[in-house]
mmCIF file of C-alpha atoms in Angstrom:
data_model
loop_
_atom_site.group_PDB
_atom_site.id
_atom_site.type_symbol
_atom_site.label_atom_id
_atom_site.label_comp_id
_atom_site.label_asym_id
_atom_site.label_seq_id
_atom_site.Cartn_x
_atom_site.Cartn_y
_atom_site.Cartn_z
ATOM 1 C CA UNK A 1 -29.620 -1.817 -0.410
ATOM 2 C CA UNK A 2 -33.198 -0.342 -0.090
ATOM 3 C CA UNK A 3 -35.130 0.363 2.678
ATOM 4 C CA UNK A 4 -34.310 1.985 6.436
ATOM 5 C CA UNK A 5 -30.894 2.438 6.643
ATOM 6 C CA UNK A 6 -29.855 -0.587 9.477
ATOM 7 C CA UNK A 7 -26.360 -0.713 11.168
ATOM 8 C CA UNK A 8 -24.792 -2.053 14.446
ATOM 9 C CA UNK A 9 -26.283 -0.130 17.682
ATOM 10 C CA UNK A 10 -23.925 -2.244 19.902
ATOM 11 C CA UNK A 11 -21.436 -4.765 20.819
ATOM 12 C CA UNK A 12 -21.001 -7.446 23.238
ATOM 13 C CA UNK A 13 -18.787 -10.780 23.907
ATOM 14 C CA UNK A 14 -17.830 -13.305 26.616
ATOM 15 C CA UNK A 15 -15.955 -16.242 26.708
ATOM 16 C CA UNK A 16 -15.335 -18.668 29.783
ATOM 17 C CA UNK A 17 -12.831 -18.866 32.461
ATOM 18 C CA UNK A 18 -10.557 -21.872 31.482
ATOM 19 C CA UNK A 19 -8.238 -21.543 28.544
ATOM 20 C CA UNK A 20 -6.706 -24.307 27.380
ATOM 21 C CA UNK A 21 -2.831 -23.657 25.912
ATOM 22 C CA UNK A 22 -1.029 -25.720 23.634
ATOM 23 C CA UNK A 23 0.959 -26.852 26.150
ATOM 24 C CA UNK A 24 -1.894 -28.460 27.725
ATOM 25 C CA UNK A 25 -2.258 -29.708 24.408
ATOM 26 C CA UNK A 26 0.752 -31.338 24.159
ATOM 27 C CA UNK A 27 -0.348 -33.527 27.493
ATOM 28 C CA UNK A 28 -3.477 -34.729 25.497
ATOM 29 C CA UNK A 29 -2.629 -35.581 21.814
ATOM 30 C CA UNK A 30 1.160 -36.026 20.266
ATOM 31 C CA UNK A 31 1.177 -32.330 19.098
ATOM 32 C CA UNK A 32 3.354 -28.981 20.231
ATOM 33 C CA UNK A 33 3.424 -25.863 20.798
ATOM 34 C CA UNK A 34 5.826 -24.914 17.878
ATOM 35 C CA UNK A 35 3.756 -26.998 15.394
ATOM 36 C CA UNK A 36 0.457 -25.906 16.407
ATOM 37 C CA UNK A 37 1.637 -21.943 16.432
ATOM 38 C CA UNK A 38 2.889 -22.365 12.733
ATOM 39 C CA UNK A 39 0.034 -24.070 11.018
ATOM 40 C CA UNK A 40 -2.940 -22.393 12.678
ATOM 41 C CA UNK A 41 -1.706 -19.432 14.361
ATOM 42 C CA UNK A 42 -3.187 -20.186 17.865
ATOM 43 C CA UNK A 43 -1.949 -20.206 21.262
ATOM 44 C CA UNK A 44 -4.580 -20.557 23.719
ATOM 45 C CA UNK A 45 -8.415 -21.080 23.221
ATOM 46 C CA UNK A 46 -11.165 -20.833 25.913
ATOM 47 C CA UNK A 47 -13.490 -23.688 27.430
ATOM 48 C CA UNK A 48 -16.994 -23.869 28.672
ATOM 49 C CA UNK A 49 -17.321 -25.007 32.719
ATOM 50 C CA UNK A 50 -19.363 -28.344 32.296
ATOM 51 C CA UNK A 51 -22.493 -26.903 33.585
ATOM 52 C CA UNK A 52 -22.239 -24.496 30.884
ATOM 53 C CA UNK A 53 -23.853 -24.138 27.283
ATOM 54 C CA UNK A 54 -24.428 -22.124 24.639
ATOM 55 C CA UNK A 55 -27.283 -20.261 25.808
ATOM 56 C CA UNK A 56 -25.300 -18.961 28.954
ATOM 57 C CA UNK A 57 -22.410 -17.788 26.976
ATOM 58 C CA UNK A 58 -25.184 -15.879 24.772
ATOM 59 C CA UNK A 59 -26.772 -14.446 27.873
ATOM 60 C CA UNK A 60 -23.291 -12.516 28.849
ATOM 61 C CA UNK A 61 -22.904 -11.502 25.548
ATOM 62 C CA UNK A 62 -26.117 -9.973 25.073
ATOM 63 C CA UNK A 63 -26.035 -8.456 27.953
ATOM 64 C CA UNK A 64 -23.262 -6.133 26.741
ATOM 65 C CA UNK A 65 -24.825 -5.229 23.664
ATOM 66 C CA UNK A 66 -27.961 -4.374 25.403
ATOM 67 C CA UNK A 67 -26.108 -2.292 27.271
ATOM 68 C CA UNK A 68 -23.491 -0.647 24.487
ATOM 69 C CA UNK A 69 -27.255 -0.121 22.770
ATOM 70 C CA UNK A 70 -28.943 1.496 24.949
ATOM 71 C CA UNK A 71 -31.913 -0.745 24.162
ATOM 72 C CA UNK A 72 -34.041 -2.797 26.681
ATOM 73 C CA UNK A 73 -34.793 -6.473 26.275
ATOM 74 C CA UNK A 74 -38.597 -5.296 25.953
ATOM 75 C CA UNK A 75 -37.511 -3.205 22.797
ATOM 76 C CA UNK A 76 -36.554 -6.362 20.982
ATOM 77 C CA UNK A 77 -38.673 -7.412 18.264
ATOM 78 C CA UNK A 78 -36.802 -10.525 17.244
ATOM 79 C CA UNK A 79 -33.561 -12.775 18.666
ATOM 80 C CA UNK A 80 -31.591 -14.933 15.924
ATOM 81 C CA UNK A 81 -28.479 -17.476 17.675
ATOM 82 C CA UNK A 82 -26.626 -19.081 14.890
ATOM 83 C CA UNK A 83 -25.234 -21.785 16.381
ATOM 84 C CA UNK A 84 -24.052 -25.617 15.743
ATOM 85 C CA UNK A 85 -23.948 -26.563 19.211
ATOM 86 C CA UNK A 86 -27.206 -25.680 20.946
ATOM 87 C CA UNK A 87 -28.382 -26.381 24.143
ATOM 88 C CA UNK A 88 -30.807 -29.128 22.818
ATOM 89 C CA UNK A 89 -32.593 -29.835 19.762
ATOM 90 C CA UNK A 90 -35.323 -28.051 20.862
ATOM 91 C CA UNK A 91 -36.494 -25.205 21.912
ATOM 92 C CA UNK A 92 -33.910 -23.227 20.316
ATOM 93 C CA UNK A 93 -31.669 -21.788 22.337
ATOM 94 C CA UNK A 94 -32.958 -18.405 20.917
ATOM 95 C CA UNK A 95 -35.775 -19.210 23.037
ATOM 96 C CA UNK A 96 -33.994 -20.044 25.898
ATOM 97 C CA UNK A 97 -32.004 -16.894 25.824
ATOM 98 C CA UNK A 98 -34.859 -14.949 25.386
ATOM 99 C CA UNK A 99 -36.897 -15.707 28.100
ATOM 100 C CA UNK A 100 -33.494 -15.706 30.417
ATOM 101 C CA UNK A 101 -32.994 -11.939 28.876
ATOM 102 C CA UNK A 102 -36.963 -11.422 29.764
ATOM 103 C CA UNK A 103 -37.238 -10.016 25.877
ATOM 104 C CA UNK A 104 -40.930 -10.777 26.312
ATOM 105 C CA UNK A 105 -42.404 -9.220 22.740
ATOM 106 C CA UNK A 106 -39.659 -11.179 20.658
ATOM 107 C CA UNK A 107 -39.626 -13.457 17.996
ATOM 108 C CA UNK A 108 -36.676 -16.002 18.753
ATOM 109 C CA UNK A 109 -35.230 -18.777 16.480
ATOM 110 C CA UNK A 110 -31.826 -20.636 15.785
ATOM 111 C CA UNK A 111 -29.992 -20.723 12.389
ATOM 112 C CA UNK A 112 -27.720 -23.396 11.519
ATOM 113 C CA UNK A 113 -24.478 -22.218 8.896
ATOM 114 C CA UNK A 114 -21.679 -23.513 11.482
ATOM 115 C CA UNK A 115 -18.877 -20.698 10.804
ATOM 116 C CA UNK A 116 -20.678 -18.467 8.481
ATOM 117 C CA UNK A 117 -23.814 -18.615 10.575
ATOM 118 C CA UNK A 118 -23.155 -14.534 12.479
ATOM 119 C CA UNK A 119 -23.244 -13.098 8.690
ATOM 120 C CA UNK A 120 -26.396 -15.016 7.356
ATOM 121 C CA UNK A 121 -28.352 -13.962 10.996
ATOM 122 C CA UNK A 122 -27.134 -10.449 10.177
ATOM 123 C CA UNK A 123 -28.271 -11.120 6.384
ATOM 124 C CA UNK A 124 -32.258 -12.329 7.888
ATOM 125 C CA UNK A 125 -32.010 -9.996 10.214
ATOM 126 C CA UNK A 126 -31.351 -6.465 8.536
ATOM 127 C CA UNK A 127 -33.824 -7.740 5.840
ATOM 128 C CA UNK A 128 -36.558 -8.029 8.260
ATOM 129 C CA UNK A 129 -35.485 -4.173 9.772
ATOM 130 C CA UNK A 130 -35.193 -2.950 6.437
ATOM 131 C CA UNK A 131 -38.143 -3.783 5.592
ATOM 132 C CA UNK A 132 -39.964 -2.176 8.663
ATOM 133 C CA UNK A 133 -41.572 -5.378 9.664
ATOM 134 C CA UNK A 134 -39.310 -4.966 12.786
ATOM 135 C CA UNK A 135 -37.318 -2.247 14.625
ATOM 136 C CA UNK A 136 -34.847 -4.229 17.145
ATOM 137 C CA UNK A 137 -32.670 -7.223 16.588
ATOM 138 C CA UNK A 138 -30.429 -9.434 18.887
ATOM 139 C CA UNK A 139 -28.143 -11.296 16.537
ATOM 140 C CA UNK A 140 -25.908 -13.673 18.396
ATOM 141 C CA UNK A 141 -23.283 -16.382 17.305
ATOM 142 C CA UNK A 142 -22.707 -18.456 20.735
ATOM 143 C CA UNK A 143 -20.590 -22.019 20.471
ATOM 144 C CA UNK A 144 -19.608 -25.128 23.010
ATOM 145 C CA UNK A 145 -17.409 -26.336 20.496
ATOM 146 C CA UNK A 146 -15.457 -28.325 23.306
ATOM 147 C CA UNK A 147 -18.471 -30.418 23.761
ATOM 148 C CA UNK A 148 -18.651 -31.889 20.059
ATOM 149 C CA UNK A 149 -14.863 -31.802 20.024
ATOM 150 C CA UNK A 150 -12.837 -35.411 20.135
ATOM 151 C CA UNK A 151 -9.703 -34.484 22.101
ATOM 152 C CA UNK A 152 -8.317 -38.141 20.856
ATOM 153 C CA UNK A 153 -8.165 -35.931 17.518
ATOM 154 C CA UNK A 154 -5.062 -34.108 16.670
ATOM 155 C CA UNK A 155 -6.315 -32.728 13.734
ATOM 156 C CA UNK A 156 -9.118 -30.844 15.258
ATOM 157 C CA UNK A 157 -8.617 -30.857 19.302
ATOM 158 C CA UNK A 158 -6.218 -28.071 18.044
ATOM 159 C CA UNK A 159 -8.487 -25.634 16.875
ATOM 160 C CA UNK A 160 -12.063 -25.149 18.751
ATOM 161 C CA UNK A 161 -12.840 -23.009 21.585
ATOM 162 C CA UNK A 162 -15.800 -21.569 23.356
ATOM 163 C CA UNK A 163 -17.823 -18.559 23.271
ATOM 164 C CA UNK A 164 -19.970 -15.780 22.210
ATOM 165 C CA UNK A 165 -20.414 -12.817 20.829
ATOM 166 C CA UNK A 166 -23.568 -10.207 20.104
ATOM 167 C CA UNK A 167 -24.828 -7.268 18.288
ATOM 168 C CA UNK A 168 -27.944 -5.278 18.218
ATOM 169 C CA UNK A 169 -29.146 -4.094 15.225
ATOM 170 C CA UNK A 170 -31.656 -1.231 14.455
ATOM 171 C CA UNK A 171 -32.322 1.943 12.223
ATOM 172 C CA UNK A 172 -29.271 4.190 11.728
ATOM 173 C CA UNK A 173 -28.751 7.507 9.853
ATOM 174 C CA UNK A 174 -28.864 7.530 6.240
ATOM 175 C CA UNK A 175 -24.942 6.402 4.413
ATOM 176 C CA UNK A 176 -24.511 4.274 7.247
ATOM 177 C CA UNK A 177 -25.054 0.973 8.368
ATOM 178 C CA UNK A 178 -25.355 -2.231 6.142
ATOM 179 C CA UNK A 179 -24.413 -1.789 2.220
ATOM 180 C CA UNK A 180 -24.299 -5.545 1.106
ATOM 181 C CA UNK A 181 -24.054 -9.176 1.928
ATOM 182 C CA UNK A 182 -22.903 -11.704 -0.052
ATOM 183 C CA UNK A 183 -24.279 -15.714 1.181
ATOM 184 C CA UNK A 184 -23.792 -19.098 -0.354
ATOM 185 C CA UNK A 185 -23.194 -22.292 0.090
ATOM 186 C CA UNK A 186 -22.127 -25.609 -1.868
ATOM 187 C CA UNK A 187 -23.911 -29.127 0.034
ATOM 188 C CA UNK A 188 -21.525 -31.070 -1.809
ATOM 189 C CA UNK A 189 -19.061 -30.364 0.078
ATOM 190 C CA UNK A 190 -20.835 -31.313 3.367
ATOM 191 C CA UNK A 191 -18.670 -34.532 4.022
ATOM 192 C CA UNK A 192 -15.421 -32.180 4.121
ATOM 193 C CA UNK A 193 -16.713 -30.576 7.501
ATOM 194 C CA UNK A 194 -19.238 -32.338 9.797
ATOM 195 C CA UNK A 195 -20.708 -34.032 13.289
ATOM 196 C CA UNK A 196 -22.979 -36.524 11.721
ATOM 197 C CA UNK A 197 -24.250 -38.524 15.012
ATOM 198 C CA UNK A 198 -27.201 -37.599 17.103
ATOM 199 C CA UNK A 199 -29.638 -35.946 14.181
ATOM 200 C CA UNK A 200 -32.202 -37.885 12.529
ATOM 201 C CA UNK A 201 -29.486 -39.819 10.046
ATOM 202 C CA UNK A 202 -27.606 -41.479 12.912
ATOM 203 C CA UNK A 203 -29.547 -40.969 16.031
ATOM 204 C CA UNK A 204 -27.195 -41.372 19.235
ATOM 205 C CA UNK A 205 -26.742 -45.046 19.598
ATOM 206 C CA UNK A 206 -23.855 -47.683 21.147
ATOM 207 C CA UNK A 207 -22.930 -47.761 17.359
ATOM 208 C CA UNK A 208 -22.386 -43.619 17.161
ATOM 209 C CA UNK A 209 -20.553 -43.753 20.638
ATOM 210 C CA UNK A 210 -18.166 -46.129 19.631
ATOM 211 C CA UNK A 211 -17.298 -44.681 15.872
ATOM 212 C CA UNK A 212 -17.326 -41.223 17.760
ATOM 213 C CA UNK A 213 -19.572 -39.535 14.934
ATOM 214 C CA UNK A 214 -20.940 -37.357 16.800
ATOM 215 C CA UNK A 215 -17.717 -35.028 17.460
ATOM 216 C CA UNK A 216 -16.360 -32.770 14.854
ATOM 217 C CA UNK A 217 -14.740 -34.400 11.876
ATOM 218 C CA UNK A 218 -12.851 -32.100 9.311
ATOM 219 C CA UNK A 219 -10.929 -33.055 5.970
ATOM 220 C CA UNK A 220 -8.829 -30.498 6.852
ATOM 221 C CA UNK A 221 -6.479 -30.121 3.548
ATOM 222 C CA UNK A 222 -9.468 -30.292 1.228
ATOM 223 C CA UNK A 223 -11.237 -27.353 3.760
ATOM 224 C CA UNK A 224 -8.156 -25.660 3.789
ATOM 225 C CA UNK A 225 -8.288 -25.035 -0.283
ATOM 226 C CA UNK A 226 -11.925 -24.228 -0.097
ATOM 227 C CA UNK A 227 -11.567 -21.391 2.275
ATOM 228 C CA UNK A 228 -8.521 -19.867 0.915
ATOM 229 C CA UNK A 229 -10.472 -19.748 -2.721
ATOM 230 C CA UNK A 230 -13.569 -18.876 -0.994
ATOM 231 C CA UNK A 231 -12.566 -16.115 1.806
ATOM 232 C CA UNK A 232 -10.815 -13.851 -0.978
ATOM 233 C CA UNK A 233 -13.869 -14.116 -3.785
ATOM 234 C CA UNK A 234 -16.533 -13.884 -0.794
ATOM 235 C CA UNK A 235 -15.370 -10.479 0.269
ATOM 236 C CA UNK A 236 -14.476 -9.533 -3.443
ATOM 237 C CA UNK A 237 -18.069 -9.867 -4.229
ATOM 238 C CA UNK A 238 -19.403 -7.838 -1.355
ATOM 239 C CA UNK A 239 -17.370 -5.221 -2.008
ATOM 240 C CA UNK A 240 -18.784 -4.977 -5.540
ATOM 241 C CA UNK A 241 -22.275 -5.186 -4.438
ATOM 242 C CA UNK A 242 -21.327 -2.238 -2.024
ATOM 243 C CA UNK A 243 -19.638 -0.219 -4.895
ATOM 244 C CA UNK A 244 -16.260 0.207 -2.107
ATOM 245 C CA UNK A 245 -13.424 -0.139 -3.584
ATOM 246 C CA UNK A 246 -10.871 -2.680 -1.197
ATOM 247 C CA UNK A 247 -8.509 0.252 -0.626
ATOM 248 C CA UNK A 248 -11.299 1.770 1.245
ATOM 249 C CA UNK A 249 -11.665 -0.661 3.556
ATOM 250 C CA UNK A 250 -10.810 0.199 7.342
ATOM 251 C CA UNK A 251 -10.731 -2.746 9.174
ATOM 252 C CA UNK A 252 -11.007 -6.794 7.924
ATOM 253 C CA UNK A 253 -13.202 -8.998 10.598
ATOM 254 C CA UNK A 254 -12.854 -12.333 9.211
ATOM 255 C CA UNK A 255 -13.772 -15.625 10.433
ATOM 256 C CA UNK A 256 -10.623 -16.909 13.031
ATOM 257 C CA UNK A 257 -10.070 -20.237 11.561
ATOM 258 C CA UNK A 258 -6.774 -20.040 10.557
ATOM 259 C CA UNK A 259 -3.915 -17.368 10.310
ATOM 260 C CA UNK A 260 -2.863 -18.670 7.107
ATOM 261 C CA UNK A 261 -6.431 -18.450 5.917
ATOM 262 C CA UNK A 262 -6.482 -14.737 6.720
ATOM 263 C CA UNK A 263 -3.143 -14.201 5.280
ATOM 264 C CA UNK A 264 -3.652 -15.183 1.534
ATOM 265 C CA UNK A 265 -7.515 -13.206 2.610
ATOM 266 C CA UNK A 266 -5.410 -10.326 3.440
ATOM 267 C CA UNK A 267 -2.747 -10.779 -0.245
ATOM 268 C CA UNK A 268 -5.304 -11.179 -2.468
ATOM 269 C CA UNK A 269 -7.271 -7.543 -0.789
ATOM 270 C CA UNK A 270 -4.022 -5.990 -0.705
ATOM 271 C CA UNK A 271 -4.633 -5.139 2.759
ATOM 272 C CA UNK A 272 -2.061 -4.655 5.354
ATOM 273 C CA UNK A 273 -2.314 -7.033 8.588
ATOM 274 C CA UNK A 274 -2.989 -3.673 10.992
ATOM 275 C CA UNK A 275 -5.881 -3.233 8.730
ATOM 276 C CA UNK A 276 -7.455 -7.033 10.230
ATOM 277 C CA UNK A 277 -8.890 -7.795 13.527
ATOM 278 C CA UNK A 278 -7.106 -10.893 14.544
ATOM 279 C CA UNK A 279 -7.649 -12.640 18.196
ATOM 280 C CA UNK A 280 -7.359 -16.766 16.636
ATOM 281 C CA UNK A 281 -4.201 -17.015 18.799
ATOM 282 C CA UNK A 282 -6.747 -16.177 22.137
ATOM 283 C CA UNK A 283 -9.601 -18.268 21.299
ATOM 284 C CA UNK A 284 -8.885 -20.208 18.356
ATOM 285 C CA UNK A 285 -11.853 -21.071 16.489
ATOM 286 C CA UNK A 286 -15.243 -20.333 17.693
ATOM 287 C CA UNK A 287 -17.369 -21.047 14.757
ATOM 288 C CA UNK A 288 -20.243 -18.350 14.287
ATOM 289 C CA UNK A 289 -18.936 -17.099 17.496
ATOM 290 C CA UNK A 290 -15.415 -15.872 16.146
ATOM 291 C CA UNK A 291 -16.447 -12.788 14.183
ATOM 292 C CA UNK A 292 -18.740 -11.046 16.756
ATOM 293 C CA UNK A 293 -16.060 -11.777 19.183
ATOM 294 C CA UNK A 294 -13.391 -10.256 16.874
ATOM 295 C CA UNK A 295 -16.020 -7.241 16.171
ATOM 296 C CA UNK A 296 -16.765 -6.683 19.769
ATOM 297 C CA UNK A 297 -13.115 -6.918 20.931
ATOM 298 C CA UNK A 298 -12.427 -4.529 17.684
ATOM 299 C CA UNK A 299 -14.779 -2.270 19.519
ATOM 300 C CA UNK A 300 -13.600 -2.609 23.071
ATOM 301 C CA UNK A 301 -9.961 -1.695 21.938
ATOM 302 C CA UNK A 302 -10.904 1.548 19.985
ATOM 303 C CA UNK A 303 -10.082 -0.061 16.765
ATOM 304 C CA UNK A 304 -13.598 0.804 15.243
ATOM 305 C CA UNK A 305 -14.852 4.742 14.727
ATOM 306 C CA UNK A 306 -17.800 6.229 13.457
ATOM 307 C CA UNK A 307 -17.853 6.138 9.537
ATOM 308 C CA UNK A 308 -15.176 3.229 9.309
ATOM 309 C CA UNK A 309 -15.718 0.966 6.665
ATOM 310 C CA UNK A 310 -16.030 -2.620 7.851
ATOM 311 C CA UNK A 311 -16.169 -5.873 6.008
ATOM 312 C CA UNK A 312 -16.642 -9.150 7.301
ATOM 313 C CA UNK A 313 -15.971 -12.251 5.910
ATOM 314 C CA UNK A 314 -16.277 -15.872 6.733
ATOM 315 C CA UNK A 315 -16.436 -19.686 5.817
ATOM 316 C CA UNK A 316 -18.118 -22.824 7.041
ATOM 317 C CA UNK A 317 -19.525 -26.101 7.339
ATOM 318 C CA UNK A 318 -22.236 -26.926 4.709
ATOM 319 C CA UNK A 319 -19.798 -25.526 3.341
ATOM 320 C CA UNK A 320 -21.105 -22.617 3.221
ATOM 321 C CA UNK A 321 -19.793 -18.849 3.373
ATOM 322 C CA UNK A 322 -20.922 -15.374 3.817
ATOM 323 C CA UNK A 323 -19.221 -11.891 3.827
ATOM 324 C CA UNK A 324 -20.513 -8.220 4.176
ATOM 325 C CA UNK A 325 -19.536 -4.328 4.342
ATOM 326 C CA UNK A 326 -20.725 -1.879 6.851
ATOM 327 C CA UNK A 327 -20.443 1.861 7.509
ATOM 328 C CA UNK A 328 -20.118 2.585 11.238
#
């Protein structure tokens, strides 16, 4: 990749107070513990206080990475929050977050690839830096899943969780940083994963209420397949863009959707599991939260050292899918 070299300056994450087990599970929806802990991996998974949305879990998260940076709010050229649960339709909750963070100079906007959403902000984003067009960037993937989340719904009260997770970007020395990024995306897959009430389609009526289209609805089996196929070729692909071979590879960050996901991720990279950030079984799935929660918890445990090669992968509603390698 061309241009000023552009890597991760710093890390930050939070997720709420209340964690919901599968035991509490098992109070809701005829599911257990046992079954729950063999298909998906998770244990526990964290849940937004009701006065709280996305752009508060953002705030805490950025905060970090401001601070892990070293850079000021006022150094921030531009904010992207992927996100599919914002705090309204609009503003964005970029905008919200930055004038809570007081980044005054700015640019701000939200991007919309549900799970894959982190990687295609840090895609936009490093272009822009590269490019010199701007020096600072707040990248943040922040979810309220629980909010569009049908806890009727075996299938997917299971899996979602709250939270967020940050990074700053901005120039580093030369051979590190950002190699390559492979994004795509197939719409015609879009009825496999979905919350189709409240746009523009099916504005919020008596009639969306009652079929509960707006919560999260998920062909699971059929999403299943497409991630497994996807989550292996993804990364396959940024590695060749990259020139790394996988054996190089220091540490896995995928998307936490699913430990059986990562698994086959893992087989088909020949990668050991100590060589894979994996937190699913704390906080389930956050959507474009997960992997800058699994980054900055990487980072927080020592698991990430300068020169580390770093590849992140992930999967999503659209369906869509992104993946990338970075130097530390």
């Amino acid at each position: 990749m061309n241009g000023i070299p552009v890597g991760i300056l710093g890390t930050g994450m939070y997720v709420p107070e209340r964690v919901l087990t599968n035991k509490d599970l098992e109070r809701m929806v005829d599911t257990n513990d046992e079954w729950i802990v063999s298909r998906t991996g998770m244990s526990e998974r964290r849940i937004a206080a009701a006065e709280q949305a996305s752009s508060d879990l953002a705030y805490e998260a950025s905060v970090e990475a401001l601070e892990r940076a070293g850079v000021s709010p006022e150094e921030l050229d531009l904010i992207i929050v992927a996100t599919i649960t914002p705090d309204m339709s609009f503003p964005s909750t970029a905008c919200i977050l930055q004038n809570r963070l007081g980044a005054k100079k700015a640019a701000a906007f939200d991007l919309s690839a549900a799970c894959s959403g982190f990687i295609y902000g840090l895609a936009n984003a490093t272009g822009l830096l590269k490019s010199g067009i701007y020096k600072n960037a707040l990248v943040v993937g922040a979810e309220c899943l629980s909010k569009i989340t049908d806890y009727t719904d075996r299938n997917t009260c299971i899996l979602f969780g709250d939270g967020a997770g940050a990074v700053v970007l901005g120039e580093v020395p030369e051979g590190r940083g950002f190699l390559s990024f492979e994004l795509g995306a197939d719409g015609s897959g879009g009825e496999l994963l979905k919350a189709s009430g409240g746009g523009s389609r099916n504005p919020i009526s008596q009639r969306v209420l009652e079929e509960k289209s707006q919560y999260i609805y998920m062909a699971g089996k059929e999403v299943f397949k497409f991630a497994v196929k996807i989550m292996g070729s993804a990364a396959e692909e940024a590695l060749r863009k990259a020139g790394i071979d996988k054996r190089e590879i220091d540490l896995l960050i995928p998307h936490q959707a699913n430990i059986r996901i990562i698994q086959s991720a893992l087989e088909r990279l020949e990668l050991p599991e100590e060589k894979c950030m994996i937190n699913l079984n704390k906080y389930g799935n956050v959507s474009a939260a997960s992997i800058p929660i699994a980054l900055a918890e990487a980072v927080r445990e020592n698991r990430v050292k300068e020169g580390d090669k770093l590849l992140f992968v992930g999967f999503g509603g659209g369906l869509t899918w992104g993946s990338s390698v970075l130097v530390w």
